[in-house]
Tab-separated table of N, CA and C in Angstrom:
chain	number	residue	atom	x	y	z
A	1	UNK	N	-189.737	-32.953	56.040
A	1	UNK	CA	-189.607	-31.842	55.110
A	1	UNK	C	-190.592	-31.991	53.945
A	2	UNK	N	-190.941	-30.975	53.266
A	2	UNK	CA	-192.185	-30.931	52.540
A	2	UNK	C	-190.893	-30.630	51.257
A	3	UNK	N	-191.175	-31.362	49.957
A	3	UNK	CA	-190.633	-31.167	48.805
A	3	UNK	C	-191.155	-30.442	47.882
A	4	UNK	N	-190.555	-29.741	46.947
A	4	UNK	CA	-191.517	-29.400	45.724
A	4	UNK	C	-192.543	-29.762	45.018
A	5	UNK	N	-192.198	-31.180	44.594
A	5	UNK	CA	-193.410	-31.949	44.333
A	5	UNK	C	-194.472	-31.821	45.001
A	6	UNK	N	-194.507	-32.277	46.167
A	6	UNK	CA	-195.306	-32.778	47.157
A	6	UNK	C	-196.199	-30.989	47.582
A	7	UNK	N	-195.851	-30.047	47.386
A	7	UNK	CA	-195.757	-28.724	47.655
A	7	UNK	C	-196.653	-28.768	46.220
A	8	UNK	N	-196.415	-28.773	45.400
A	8	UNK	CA	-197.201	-28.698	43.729
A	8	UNK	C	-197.805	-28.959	43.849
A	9	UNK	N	-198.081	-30.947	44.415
A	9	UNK	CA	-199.377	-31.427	44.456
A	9	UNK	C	-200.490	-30.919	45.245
A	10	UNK	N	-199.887	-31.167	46.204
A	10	UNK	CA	-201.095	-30.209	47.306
A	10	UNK	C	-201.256	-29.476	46.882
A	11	UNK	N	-200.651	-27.969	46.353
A	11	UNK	CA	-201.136	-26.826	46.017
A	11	UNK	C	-202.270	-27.240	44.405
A	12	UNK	N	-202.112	-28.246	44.007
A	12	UNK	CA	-202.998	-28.527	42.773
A	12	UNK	C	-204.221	-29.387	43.222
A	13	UNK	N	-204.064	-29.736	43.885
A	13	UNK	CA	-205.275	-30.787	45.147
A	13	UNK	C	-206.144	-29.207	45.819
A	14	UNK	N	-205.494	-28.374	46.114
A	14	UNK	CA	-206.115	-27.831	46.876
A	14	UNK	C	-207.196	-26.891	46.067
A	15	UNK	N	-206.613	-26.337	44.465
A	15	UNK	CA	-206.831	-25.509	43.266
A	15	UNK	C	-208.238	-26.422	43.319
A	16	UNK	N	-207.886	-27.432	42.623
A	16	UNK	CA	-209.095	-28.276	41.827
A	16	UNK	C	-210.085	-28.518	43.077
A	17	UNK	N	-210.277	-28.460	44.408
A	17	UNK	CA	-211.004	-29.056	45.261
A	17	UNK	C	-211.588	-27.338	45.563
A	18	UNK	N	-210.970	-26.578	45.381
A	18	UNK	CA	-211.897	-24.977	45.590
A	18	UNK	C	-211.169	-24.918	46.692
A	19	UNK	N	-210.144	-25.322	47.814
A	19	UNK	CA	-209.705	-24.781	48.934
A	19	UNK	C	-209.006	-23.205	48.408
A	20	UNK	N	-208.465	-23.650	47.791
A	20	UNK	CA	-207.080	-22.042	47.151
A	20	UNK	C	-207.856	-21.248	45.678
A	21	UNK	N	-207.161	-19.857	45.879
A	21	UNK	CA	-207.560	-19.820	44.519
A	21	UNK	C	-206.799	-18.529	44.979
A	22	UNK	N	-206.746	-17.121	43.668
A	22	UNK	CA	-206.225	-16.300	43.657
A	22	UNK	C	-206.739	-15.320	43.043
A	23	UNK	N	-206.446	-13.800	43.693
A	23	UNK	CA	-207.353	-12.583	43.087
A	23	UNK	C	-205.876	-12.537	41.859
A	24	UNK	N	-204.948	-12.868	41.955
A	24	UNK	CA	-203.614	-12.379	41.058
A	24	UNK	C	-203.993	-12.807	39.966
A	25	UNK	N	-203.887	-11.994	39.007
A	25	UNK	CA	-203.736	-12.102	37.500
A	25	UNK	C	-202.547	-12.764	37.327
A	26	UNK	N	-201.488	-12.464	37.673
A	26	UNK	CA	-199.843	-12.842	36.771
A	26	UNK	C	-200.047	-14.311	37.754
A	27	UNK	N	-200.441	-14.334	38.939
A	27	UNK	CA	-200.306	-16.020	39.665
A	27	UNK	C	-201.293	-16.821	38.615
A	28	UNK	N	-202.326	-16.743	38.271
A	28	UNK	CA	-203.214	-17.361	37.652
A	28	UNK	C	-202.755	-17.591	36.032
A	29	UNK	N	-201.827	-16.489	35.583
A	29	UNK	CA	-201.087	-16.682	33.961
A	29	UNK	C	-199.888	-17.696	34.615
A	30	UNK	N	-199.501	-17.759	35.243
A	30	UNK	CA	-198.335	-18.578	35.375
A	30	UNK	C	-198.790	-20.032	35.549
A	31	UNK	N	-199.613	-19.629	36.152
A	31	UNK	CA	-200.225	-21.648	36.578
A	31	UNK	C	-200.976	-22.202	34.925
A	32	UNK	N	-201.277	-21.280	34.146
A	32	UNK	CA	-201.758	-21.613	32.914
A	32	UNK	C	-200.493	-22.196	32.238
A	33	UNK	N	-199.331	-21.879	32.719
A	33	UNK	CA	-197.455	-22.161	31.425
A	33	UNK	C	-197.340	-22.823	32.114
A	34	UNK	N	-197.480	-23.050	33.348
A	34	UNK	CA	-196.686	-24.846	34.146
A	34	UNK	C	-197.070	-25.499	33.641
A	35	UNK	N	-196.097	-26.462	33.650
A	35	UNK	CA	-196.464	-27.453	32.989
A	35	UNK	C	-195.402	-29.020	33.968
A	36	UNK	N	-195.444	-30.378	33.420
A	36	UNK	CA	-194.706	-30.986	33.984
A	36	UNK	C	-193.894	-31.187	32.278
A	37	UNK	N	-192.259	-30.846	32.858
A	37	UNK	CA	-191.128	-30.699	31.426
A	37	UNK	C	-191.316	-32.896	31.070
A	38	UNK	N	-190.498	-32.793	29.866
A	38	UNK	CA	-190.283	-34.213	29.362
A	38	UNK	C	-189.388	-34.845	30.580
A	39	UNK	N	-188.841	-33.884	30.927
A	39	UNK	CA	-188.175	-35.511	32.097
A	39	UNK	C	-188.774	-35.244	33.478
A	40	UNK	N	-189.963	-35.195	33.519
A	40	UNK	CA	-190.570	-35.312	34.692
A	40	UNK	C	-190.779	-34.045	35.807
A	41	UNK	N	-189.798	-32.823	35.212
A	41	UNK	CA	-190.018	-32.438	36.573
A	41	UNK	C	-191.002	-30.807	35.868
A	42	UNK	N	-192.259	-30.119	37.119
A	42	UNK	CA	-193.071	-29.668	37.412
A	42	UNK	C	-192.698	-28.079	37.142
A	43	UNK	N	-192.167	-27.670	36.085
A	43	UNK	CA	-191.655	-26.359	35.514
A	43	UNK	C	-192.684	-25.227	34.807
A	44	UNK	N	-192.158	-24.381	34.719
A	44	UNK	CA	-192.785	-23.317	33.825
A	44	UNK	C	-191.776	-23.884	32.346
A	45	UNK	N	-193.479	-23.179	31.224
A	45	UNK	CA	-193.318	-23.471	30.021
A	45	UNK	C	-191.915	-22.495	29.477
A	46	UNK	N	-191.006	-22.840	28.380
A	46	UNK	CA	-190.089	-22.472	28.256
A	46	UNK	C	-190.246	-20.931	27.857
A	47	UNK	N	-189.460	-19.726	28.317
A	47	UNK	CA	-189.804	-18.342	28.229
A	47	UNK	C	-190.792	-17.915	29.304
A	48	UNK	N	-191.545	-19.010	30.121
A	48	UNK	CA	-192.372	-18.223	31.313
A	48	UNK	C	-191.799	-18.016	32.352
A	49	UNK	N	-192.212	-17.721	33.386
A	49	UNK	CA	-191.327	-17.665	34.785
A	49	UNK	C	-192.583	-18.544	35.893
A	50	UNK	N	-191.877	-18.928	36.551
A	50	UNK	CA	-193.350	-19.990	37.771
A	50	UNK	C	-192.999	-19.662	39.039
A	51	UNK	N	-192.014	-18.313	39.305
A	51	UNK	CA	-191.901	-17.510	40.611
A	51	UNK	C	-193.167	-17.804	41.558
A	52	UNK	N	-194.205	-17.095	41.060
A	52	UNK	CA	-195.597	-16.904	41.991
A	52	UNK	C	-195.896	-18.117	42.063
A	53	UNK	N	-196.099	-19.222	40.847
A	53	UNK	CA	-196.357	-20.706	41.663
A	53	UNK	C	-196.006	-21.179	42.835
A	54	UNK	N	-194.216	-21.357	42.857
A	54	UNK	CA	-193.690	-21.722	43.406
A	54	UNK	C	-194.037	-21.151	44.864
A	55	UNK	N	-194.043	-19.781	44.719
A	55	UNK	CA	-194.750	-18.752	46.232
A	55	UNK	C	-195.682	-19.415	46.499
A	56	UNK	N	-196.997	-18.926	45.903
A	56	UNK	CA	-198.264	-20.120	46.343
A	56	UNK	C	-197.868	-21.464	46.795
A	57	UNK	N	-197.824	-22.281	46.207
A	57	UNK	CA	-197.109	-23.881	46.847
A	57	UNK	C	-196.583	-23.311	48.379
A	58	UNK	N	-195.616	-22.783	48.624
A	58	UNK	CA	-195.225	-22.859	49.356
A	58	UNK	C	-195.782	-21.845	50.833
A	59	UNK	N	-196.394	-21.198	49.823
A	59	UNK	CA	-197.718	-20.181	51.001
A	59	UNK	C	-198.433	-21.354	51.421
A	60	UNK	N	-198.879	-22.174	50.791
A	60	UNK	CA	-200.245	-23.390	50.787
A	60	UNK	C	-199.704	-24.162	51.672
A	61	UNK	N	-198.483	-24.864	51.512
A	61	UNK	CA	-197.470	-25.577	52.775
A	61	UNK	C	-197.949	-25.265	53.979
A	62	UNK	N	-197.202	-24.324	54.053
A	62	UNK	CA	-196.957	-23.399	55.225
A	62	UNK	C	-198.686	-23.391	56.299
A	63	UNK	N	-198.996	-23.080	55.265
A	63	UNK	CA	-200.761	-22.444	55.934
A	63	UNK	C	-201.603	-23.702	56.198
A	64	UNK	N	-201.367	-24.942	54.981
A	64	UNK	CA	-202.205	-25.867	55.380
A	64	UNK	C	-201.652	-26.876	56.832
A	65	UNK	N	-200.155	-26.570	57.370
A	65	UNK	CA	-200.095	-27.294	58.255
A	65	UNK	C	-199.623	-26.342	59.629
A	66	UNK	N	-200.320	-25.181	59.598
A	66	UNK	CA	-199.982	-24.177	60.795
A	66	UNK	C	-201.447	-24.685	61.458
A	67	UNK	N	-201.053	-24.288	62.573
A	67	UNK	CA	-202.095	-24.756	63.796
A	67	UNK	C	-203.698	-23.879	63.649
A	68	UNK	N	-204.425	-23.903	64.064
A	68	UNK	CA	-206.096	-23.495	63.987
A	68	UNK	C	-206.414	-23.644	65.165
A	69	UNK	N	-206.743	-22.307	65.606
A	69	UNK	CA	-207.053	-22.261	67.045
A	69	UNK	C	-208.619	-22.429	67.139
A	70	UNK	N	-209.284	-23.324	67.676
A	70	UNK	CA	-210.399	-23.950	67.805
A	70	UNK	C	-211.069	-23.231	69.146
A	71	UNK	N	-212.543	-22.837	69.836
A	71	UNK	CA	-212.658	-22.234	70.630
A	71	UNK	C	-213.038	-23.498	71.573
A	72	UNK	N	-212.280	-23.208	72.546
A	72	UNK	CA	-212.549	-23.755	73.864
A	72	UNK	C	-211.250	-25.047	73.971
A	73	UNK	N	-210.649	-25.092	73.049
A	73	UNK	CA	-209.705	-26.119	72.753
A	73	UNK	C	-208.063	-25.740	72.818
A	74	UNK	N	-207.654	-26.624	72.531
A	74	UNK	CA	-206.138	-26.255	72.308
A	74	UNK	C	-205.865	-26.150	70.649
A	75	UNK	N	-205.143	-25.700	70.359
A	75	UNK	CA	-204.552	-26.126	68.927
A	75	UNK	C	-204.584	-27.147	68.370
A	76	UNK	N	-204.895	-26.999	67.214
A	76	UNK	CA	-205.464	-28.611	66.520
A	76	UNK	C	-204.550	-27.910	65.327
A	77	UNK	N	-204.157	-28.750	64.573
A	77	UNK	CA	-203.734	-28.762	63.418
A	77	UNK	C	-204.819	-29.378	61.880
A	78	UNK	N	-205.596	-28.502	61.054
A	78	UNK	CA	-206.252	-28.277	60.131
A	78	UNK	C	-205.561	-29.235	59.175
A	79	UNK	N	-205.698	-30.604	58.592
A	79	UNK	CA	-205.412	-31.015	57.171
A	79	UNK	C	-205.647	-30.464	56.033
A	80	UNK	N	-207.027	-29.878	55.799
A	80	UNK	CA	-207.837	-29.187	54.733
A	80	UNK	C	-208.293	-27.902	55.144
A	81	UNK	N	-207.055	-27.321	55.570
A	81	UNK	CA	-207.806	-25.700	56.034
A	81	UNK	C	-207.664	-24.562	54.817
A	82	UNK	N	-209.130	-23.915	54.757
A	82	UNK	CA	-209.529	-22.844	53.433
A	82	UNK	C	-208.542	-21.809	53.553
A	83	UNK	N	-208.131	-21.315	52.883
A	83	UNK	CA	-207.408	-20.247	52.959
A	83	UNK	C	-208.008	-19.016	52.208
């Protein structure tokens, strides 16, 4: 199972490396208020909402470990696939 964290990170691995990115205005204001809270955990700033983060992360999941159909091959599964 893929966790939140682990879902954040990647989706922030993937931001900073140029794999992901977003035409959304309100996804791109929200990732500006995340923040990680005082006891550790990976939240929106207090009064923001981190809905669309959380979507992304979990769009990014999803997509970076779905299969890639390769020509002449079988299904391979993509580690670092662009989205």
């Amino acid at each position: 199972p893929v966790t939140r964290p682990t879902m954040l990170d990647e989706l922030d691995a993937a931001l900073r490396g140029g794999f992901w990115s977003s035409p959304c205005r309100q996804t791109l204001s929200q990732l500006k208020t995340f923040i990680v809270s005082g006891s550790g955990k990976p939240e929106a700033a207090s009064g923001e909402h981190d809905d669309l983060v959380l979507a992304a992360a979990i769009a990014w999941a999803v997509r970076s470990r779905a299969p890639v159909a390769r020509q002449g091959t079988q299904f391979a599964t993509s580690e670092r696939a662009a989205w």
